[in-house]
mmCIF file of N, CA, C and O in Angstrom:
data_model
loop_
_atom_site.group_PDB
_atom_site.id
_atom_site.type_symbol
_atom_site.label_atom_id
_atom_site.label_comp_id
_atom_site.label_asym_id
_atom_site.label_seq_id
_atom_site.Cartn_x
_atom_site.Cartn_y
_atom_site.Cartn_z
ATOM 1 N N MET A 1 0.876 -1.152 -0.082
ATOM 2 C CA MET A 1 -0.156 -0.073 0.421
ATOM 3 C C MET A 1 0.622 1.499 0.232
ATOM 4 O O MET A 1 2.194 1.191 0.690
ATOM 5 N N ARG A 2 0.560 2.102 -0.627
ATOM 6 C CA ARG A 2 1.178 3.339 -1.034
ATOM 7 C C ARG A 2 0.232 4.927 -0.839
ATOM 8 O O ARG A 2 -0.779 5.116 -1.167
ATOM 9 N N ILE A 3 0.790 5.718 -0.402
ATOM 10 C CA ILE A 3 -0.109 6.700 0.052
ATOM 11 C C ILE A 3 0.929 7.948 -0.550
ATOM 12 O O ILE A 3 1.795 8.426 -0.679
ATOM 13 N N ILE A 4 0.304 8.737 -1.723
ATOM 14 C CA ILE A 4 0.707 9.691 -2.532
ATOM 15 C C ILE A 4 0.409 11.135 -2.316
ATOM 16 O O ILE A 4 -1.013 11.024 -2.875
ATOM 17 N N ASP A 5 1.063 12.073 -2.508
ATOM 18 C CA ASP A 5 0.293 13.250 -1.833
ATOM 19 C C ASP A 5 0.034 13.718 -3.699
ATOM 20 O O ASP A 5 0.473 13.337 -4.573
ATOM 21 N N ALA A 6 -1.368 14.275 -3.762
ATOM 22 C CA ALA A 6 -2.107 14.424 -5.091
ATOM 23 C C ALA A 6 -2.493 16.105 -5.084
ATOM 24 O O ALA A 6 -3.233 16.698 -4.012
ATOM 25 N N GLU A 7 -2.575 16.554 -6.157
ATOM 26 C CA GLU A 7 -2.819 17.886 -6.392
ATOM 27 C C GLU A 7 -4.281 17.935 -7.071
ATOM 28 O O GLU A 7 -4.552 16.358 -7.550
ATOM 29 N N GLU A 8 -5.037 18.612 -6.829
ATOM 30 C CA GLU A 8 -6.494 18.688 -7.367
ATOM 31 C C GLU A 8 -6.859 18.436 -8.852
ATOM 32 O O GLU A 8 -7.525 17.470 -8.937
ATOM 33 N N GLN A 9 -5.653 18.827 -10.044
ATOM 34 C CA GLN A 9 -6.232 17.861 -11.151
ATOM 35 C C GLN A 9 -6.039 16.566 -11.304
ATOM 36 O O GLN A 9 -6.552 15.780 -11.773
ATOM 37 N N VAL A 10 -4.834 16.164 -10.920
ATOM 38 C CA VAL A 10 -4.902 14.807 -10.461
ATOM 39 C C VAL A 10 -6.006 13.945 -10.170
ATOM 40 O O VAL A 10 -6.247 12.717 -10.312
ATOM 41 N N LEU A 11 -6.021 14.310 -8.783
ATOM 42 C CA LEU A 11 -7.534 13.899 -8.252
ATOM 43 C C LEU A 11 -8.511 13.569 -8.942
ATOM 44 O O LEU A 11 -9.329 12.575 -9.278
ATOM 45 N N ALA A 12 -8.896 14.859 -9.861
ATOM 46 C CA ALA A 12 -9.942 14.721 -10.595
ATOM 47 C C ALA A 12 -10.008 14.168 -12.118
ATOM 48 O O ALA A 12 -10.739 13.396 -12.173
ATOM 49 N N ASP A 13 -8.526 13.856 -12.622
ATOM 50 C CA ASP A 13 -8.312 12.962 -13.894
ATOM 51 C C ASP A 13 -8.346 11.360 -12.993
ATOM 52 O O ASP A 13 -9.136 10.865 -14.044
ATOM 53 N N LEU A 14 -8.295 11.253 -12.035
ATOM 54 C CA LEU A 14 -8.071 9.856 -11.868
ATOM 55 C C LEU A 14 -9.514 9.404 -11.186
ATOM 56 O O LEU A 14 -9.816 8.007 -11.618
ATOM 57 N N LYS A 15 -10.348 10.268 -10.511
ATOM 58 C CA LYS A 15 -11.717 10.050 -10.478
ATOM 59 C C LYS A 15 -12.685 10.007 -11.863
ATOM 60 O O LYS A 15 -13.171 8.787 -12.256
ATOM 61 N N GLU A 16 -12.123 10.962 -12.891
ATOM 62 C CA GLU A 16 -12.847 10.509 -13.930
ATOM 63 C C GLU A 16 -12.462 9.744 -14.980
ATOM 64 O O GLU A 16 -13.291 8.611 -15.687
ATOM 65 N N GLU A 17 -10.907 8.806 -14.874
ATOM 66 C CA GLU A 17 -10.522 7.626 -15.720
ATOM 67 C C GLU A 17 -11.468 6.511 -15.087
ATOM 68 O O GLU A 17 -11.027 5.553 -15.592
ATOM 69 N N GLY A 18 -11.367 6.197 -13.595
ATOM 70 C CA GLY A 18 -11.403 5.320 -13.510
ATOM 71 C C GLY A 18 -13.429 5.083 -13.211
ATOM 72 O O GLY A 18 -13.919 6.020 -13.597
ATOM 73 N N ARG A 19 -13.711 4.244 -12.237
ATOM 74 C CA ARG A 19 -15.153 3.552 -12.310
ATOM 75 C C ARG A 19 -15.310 4.356 -10.796
ATOM 76 O O ARG A 19 -14.540 3.104 -9.554
ATOM 77 N N VAL A 20 -16.487 5.061 -9.924
ATOM 78 C CA VAL A 20 -16.301 5.326 -8.896
ATOM 79 C C VAL A 20 -17.240 4.240 -8.158
ATOM 80 O O VAL A 20 -18.482 4.188 -8.565
ATOM 81 N N VAL A 21 -16.502 3.940 -7.316
ATOM 82 C CA VAL A 21 -17.116 2.644 -6.549
ATOM 83 C C VAL A 21 -17.723 3.364 -5.301
ATOM 84 O O VAL A 21 -19.499 2.999 -4.921
ATOM 85 N N SER A 22 -17.755 4.122 -4.634
ATOM 86 C CA SER A 22 -18.634 5.135 -3.350
ATOM 87 C C SER A 22 -17.437 5.975 -3.505
ATOM 88 O O SER A 22 -16.388 6.868 -3.160
ATOM 89 N N GLU A 23 -18.372 7.506 -2.545
ATOM 90 C CA GLU A 23 -18.295 8.808 -2.927
ATOM 91 C C GLU A 23 -18.434 8.833 -1.366
ATOM 92 O O GLU A 23 -19.928 8.626 -1.328
ATOM 93 N N ARG A 24 -17.802 9.522 -0.277
ATOM 94 C CA ARG A 24 -18.651 10.267 1.048
ATOM 95 C C ARG A 24 -17.831 11.454 1.525
ATOM 96 O O ARG A 24 -16.903 11.444 1.288
ATOM 97 N N SER A 25 -18.775 12.335 1.493
ATOM 98 C CA SER A 25 -18.030 13.837 2.112
ATOM 99 C C SER A 25 -18.242 14.271 3.873
ATOM 100 O O SER A 25 -19.607 13.662 4.003
ATOM 101 N N TYR A 26 -17.472 14.825 3.988
ATOM 102 C CA TYR A 26 -17.036 15.087 5.514
ATOM 103 C C TYR A 26 -16.376 16.721 5.757
ATOM 104 O O TYR A 26 -16.444 17.282 4.388
ATOM 105 N N PRO A 27 -17.132 17.326 6.709
ATOM 106 C CA PRO A 27 -16.842 18.498 6.886
ATOM 107 C C PRO A 27 -15.299 19.700 6.430
ATOM 108 O O PRO A 27 -15.615 20.256 5.319
ATOM 109 N N GLY A 28 -14.687 18.427 6.733
ATOM 110 C CA GLY A 28 -13.301 18.914 6.065
ATOM 111 C C GLY A 28 -12.058 18.520 4.609
ATOM 112 O O GLY A 28 -11.916 18.463 4.072
ATOM 113 N N PHE A 29 -13.333 17.192 4.446
ATOM 114 C CA PHE A 29 -12.385 16.604 3.313
ATOM 115 C C PHE A 29 -13.858 15.349 2.635
ATOM 116 O O PHE A 29 -14.625 15.213 3.299
ATOM 117 N N THR A 30 -13.285 14.483 1.490
ATOM 118 C CA THR A 30 -14.034 13.461 0.643
ATOM 119 C C THR A 30 -13.680 12.413 0.571
ATOM 120 O O THR A 30 -11.928 12.358 -0.049
ATOM 121 N N VAL A 31 -14.393 11.227 0.487
ATOM 122 C CA VAL A 31 -13.332 9.836 0.385
ATOM 123 C C VAL A 31 -13.850 9.552 -0.858
ATOM 124 O O VAL A 31 -15.258 9.123 -1.018
ATOM 125 N N ILE A 32 -13.293 9.159 -1.631
ATOM 126 C CA ILE A 32 -13.523 8.892 -3.379
ATOM 127 C C ILE A 32 -12.906 7.473 -3.495
ATOM 128 O O ILE A 32 -11.601 7.197 -3.516
ATOM 129 N N ALA A 33 -13.667 6.311 -3.599
ATOM 130 C CA ALA A 33 -13.119 4.775 -3.939
ATOM 131 C C ALA A 33 -13.389 4.419 -4.924
ATOM 132 O O ALA A 33 -14.273 4.938 -5.906
ATOM 133 N N VAL A 34 -12.160 4.210 -5.754
ATOM 134 C CA VAL A 34 -12.068 3.967 -7.838
ATOM 135 C C VAL A 34 -11.227 2.940 -7.753
ATOM 136 O O VAL A 34 -10.495 2.466 -7.288
ATOM 137 N N ARG A 35 -12.190 2.308 -9.185
ATOM 138 C CA ARG A 35 -11.655 0.911 -9.574
ATOM 139 C C ARG A 35 -10.941 1.930 -10.690
ATOM 140 O O ARG A 35 -11.703 2.055 -11.704
ATOM 141 N N HIS A 36 -9.467 2.050 -10.906
ATOM 142 C CA HIS A 36 -8.502 2.471 -12.189
ATOM 143 C C HIS A 36 -8.222 1.083 -12.764
ATOM 144 O O HIS A 36 -7.961 0.290 -12.559
ATOM 145 N N PRO A 37 -8.557 1.334 -14.451
ATOM 146 C CA PRO A 37 -8.457 0.242 -15.329
ATOM 147 C C PRO A 37 -6.930 -0.376 -15.070
ATOM 148 O O PRO A 37 -6.778 -1.252 -15.873
ATOM 149 N N THR A 38 -5.887 0.890 -14.964
ATOM 150 C CA THR A 38 -4.767 0.153 -15.040
ATOM 151 C C THR A 38 -3.807 0.435 -13.810
ATOM 152 O O THR A 38 -3.030 -0.442 -13.397
ATOM 153 N N LEU A 39 -4.023 0.985 -12.426
ATOM 154 C CA LEU A 39 -3.861 0.884 -11.493
ATOM 155 C C LEU A 39 -4.490 0.553 -10.534
ATOM 156 O O LEU A 39 -4.091 0.564 -9.207
ATOM 157 N N GLY A 40 -5.883 -0.169 -10.164
ATOM 158 C CA GLY A 40 -6.594 -0.909 -9.964
ATOM 159 C C GLY A 40 -7.179 -0.217 -9.192
ATOM 160 O O GLY A 40 -7.758 0.810 -9.046
ATOM 161 N N LYS A 41 -7.378 -0.906 -7.780
ATOM 162 C CA LYS A 41 -8.206 0.404 -6.668
ATOM 163 C C LYS A 41 -7.442 1.229 -5.655
ATOM 164 O O LYS A 41 -6.236 0.744 -5.801
ATOM 165 N N LEU A 42 -7.873 2.506 -5.817
ATOM 166 C CA LEU A 42 -7.751 3.878 -5.342
ATOM 167 C C LEU A 42 -8.242 3.900 -4.283
ATOM 168 O O LEU A 42 -9.684 4.357 -4.669
ATOM 169 N N VAL A 43 -8.001 5.089 -3.364
ATOM 170 C CA VAL A 43 -8.886 5.459 -2.576
ATOM 171 C C VAL A 43 -8.177 7.206 -2.876
ATOM 172 O O VAL A 43 -7.052 7.394 -2.710
ATOM 173 N N LEU A 44 -9.418 8.147 -3.087
ATOM 174 C CA LEU A 44 -8.626 9.227 -3.146
ATOM 175 C C LEU A 44 -9.437 10.087 -2.091
ATOM 176 O O LEU A 44 -9.870 10.205 -1.734
ATOM 177 N N VAL A 45 -8.499 10.793 -1.469
ATOM 178 C CA VAL A 45 -8.809 11.775 -0.280
ATOM 179 C C VAL A 45 -8.645 13.409 -0.891
ATOM 180 O O VAL A 45 -7.708 13.696 -0.842
ATOM 181 N N ARG A 46 -9.294 14.073 -1.189
ATOM 182 C CA ARG A 46 -9.666 15.379 -1.119
ATOM 183 C C ARG A 46 -9.729 16.453 0.003
ATOM 184 O O ARG A 46 -11.116 16.464 0.532
ATOM 185 N N GLY A 47 -9.102 16.885 0.251
ATOM 186 C CA GLY A 47 -9.506 18.279 1.404
ATOM 187 C C GLY A 47 -10.367 19.292 0.789
ATOM 188 O O GLY A 47 -10.398 19.279 -0.545
ATOM 189 N N ALA A 48 -10.786 20.328 1.467
ATOM 190 C CA ALA A 48 -11.566 21.400 1.163
ATOM 191 C C ALA A 48 -10.735 22.402 0.313
ATOM 192 O O ALA A 48 -11.786 22.790 -0.537
ATOM 193 N N ASP A 49 -9.404 22.342 0.388
ATOM 194 C CA ASP A 49 -8.502 23.231 -0.460
ATOM 195 C C ASP A 49 -8.474 22.738 -1.910
ATOM 196 O O ASP A 49 -7.857 22.957 -3.018
ATOM 197 N N GLY A 50 -9.040 21.306 -2.520
ATOM 198 C CA GLY A 50 -8.939 20.696 -3.441
ATOM 199 C C GLY A 50 -7.601 19.488 -3.286
ATOM 200 O O GLY A 50 -7.528 18.499 -3.939
ATOM 201 N N ARG A 51 -6.607 19.784 -2.565
ATOM 202 C CA ARG A 51 -5.496 18.939 -2.679
ATOM 203 C C ARG A 51 -5.634 17.760 -1.793
ATOM 204 O O ARG A 51 -6.749 17.630 -0.627
ATOM 205 N N GLY A 52 -4.629 16.936 -1.933
ATOM 206 C CA GLY A 52 -4.819 15.723 -0.788
ATOM 207 C C GLY A 52 -4.010 14.730 -1.132
ATOM 208 O O GLY A 52 -3.100 14.891 -1.826
ATOM 209 N N ALA A 53 -4.911 13.261 -1.464
ATOM 210 C CA ALA A 53 -3.884 12.298 -1.373
ATOM 211 C C ALA A 53 -4.365 10.874 -2.199
ATOM 212 O O ALA A 53 -5.467 11.006 -2.050
ATOM 213 N N MET A 54 -4.023 10.360 -2.774
ATOM 214 C CA MET A 54 -4.121 9.036 -3.866
ATOM 215 C C MET A 54 -3.448 8.035 -2.960
ATOM 216 O O MET A 54 -2.130 7.533 -2.206
ATOM 217 N N VAL A 55 -4.036 6.688 -2.645
ATOM 218 C CA VAL A 55 -3.976 5.878 -1.646
ATOM 219 C C VAL A 55 -4.200 4.141 -2.486
ATOM 220 O O VAL A 55 -5.372 4.443 -3.197
ATOM 221 N N GLU A 56 -2.935 3.862 -2.936
ATOM 222 C CA GLU A 56 -2.921 2.485 -4.040
ATOM 223 C C GLU A 56 -3.034 1.369 -3.094
ATOM 224 O O GLU A 56 -2.485 1.439 -1.954
ATOM 225 N N THR A 57 -4.274 0.684 -3.277
ATOM 226 C CA THR A 57 -4.311 -0.821 -2.238
ATOM 227 C C THR A 57 -4.126 -1.754 -3.007
ATOM 228 O O THR A 57 -4.139 -1.683 -4.209
ATOM 229 N N GLU A 58 -4.166 -2.978 -1.957
ATOM 230 C CA GLU A 58 -3.751 -4.396 -2.652
ATOM 231 C C GLU A 58 -4.515 -5.018 -3.300
ATOM 232 O O GLU A 58 -5.663 -4.629 -2.538
ATOM 233 N N GLU A 59 -4.661 -5.738 -4.135
ATOM 234 C CA GLU A 59 -6.049 -6.528 -4.473
ATOM 235 C C GLU A 59 -6.551 -7.396 -3.059
ATOM 236 O O GLU A 59 -5.587 -7.754 -2.484
#
């Protein structure tokens, strides 16, 4: 498992390229589970400012 810092555009691109499995918003951040065609299962965490992190998970 890896956690990678990601800018707003990278998070948006990954979300668009993959299939959103689940998305939940909280006051300070949003968590998005995505199945990406080449990267596999990803968890995107987007902060209120748009920046956040991408978490690559194992199958």
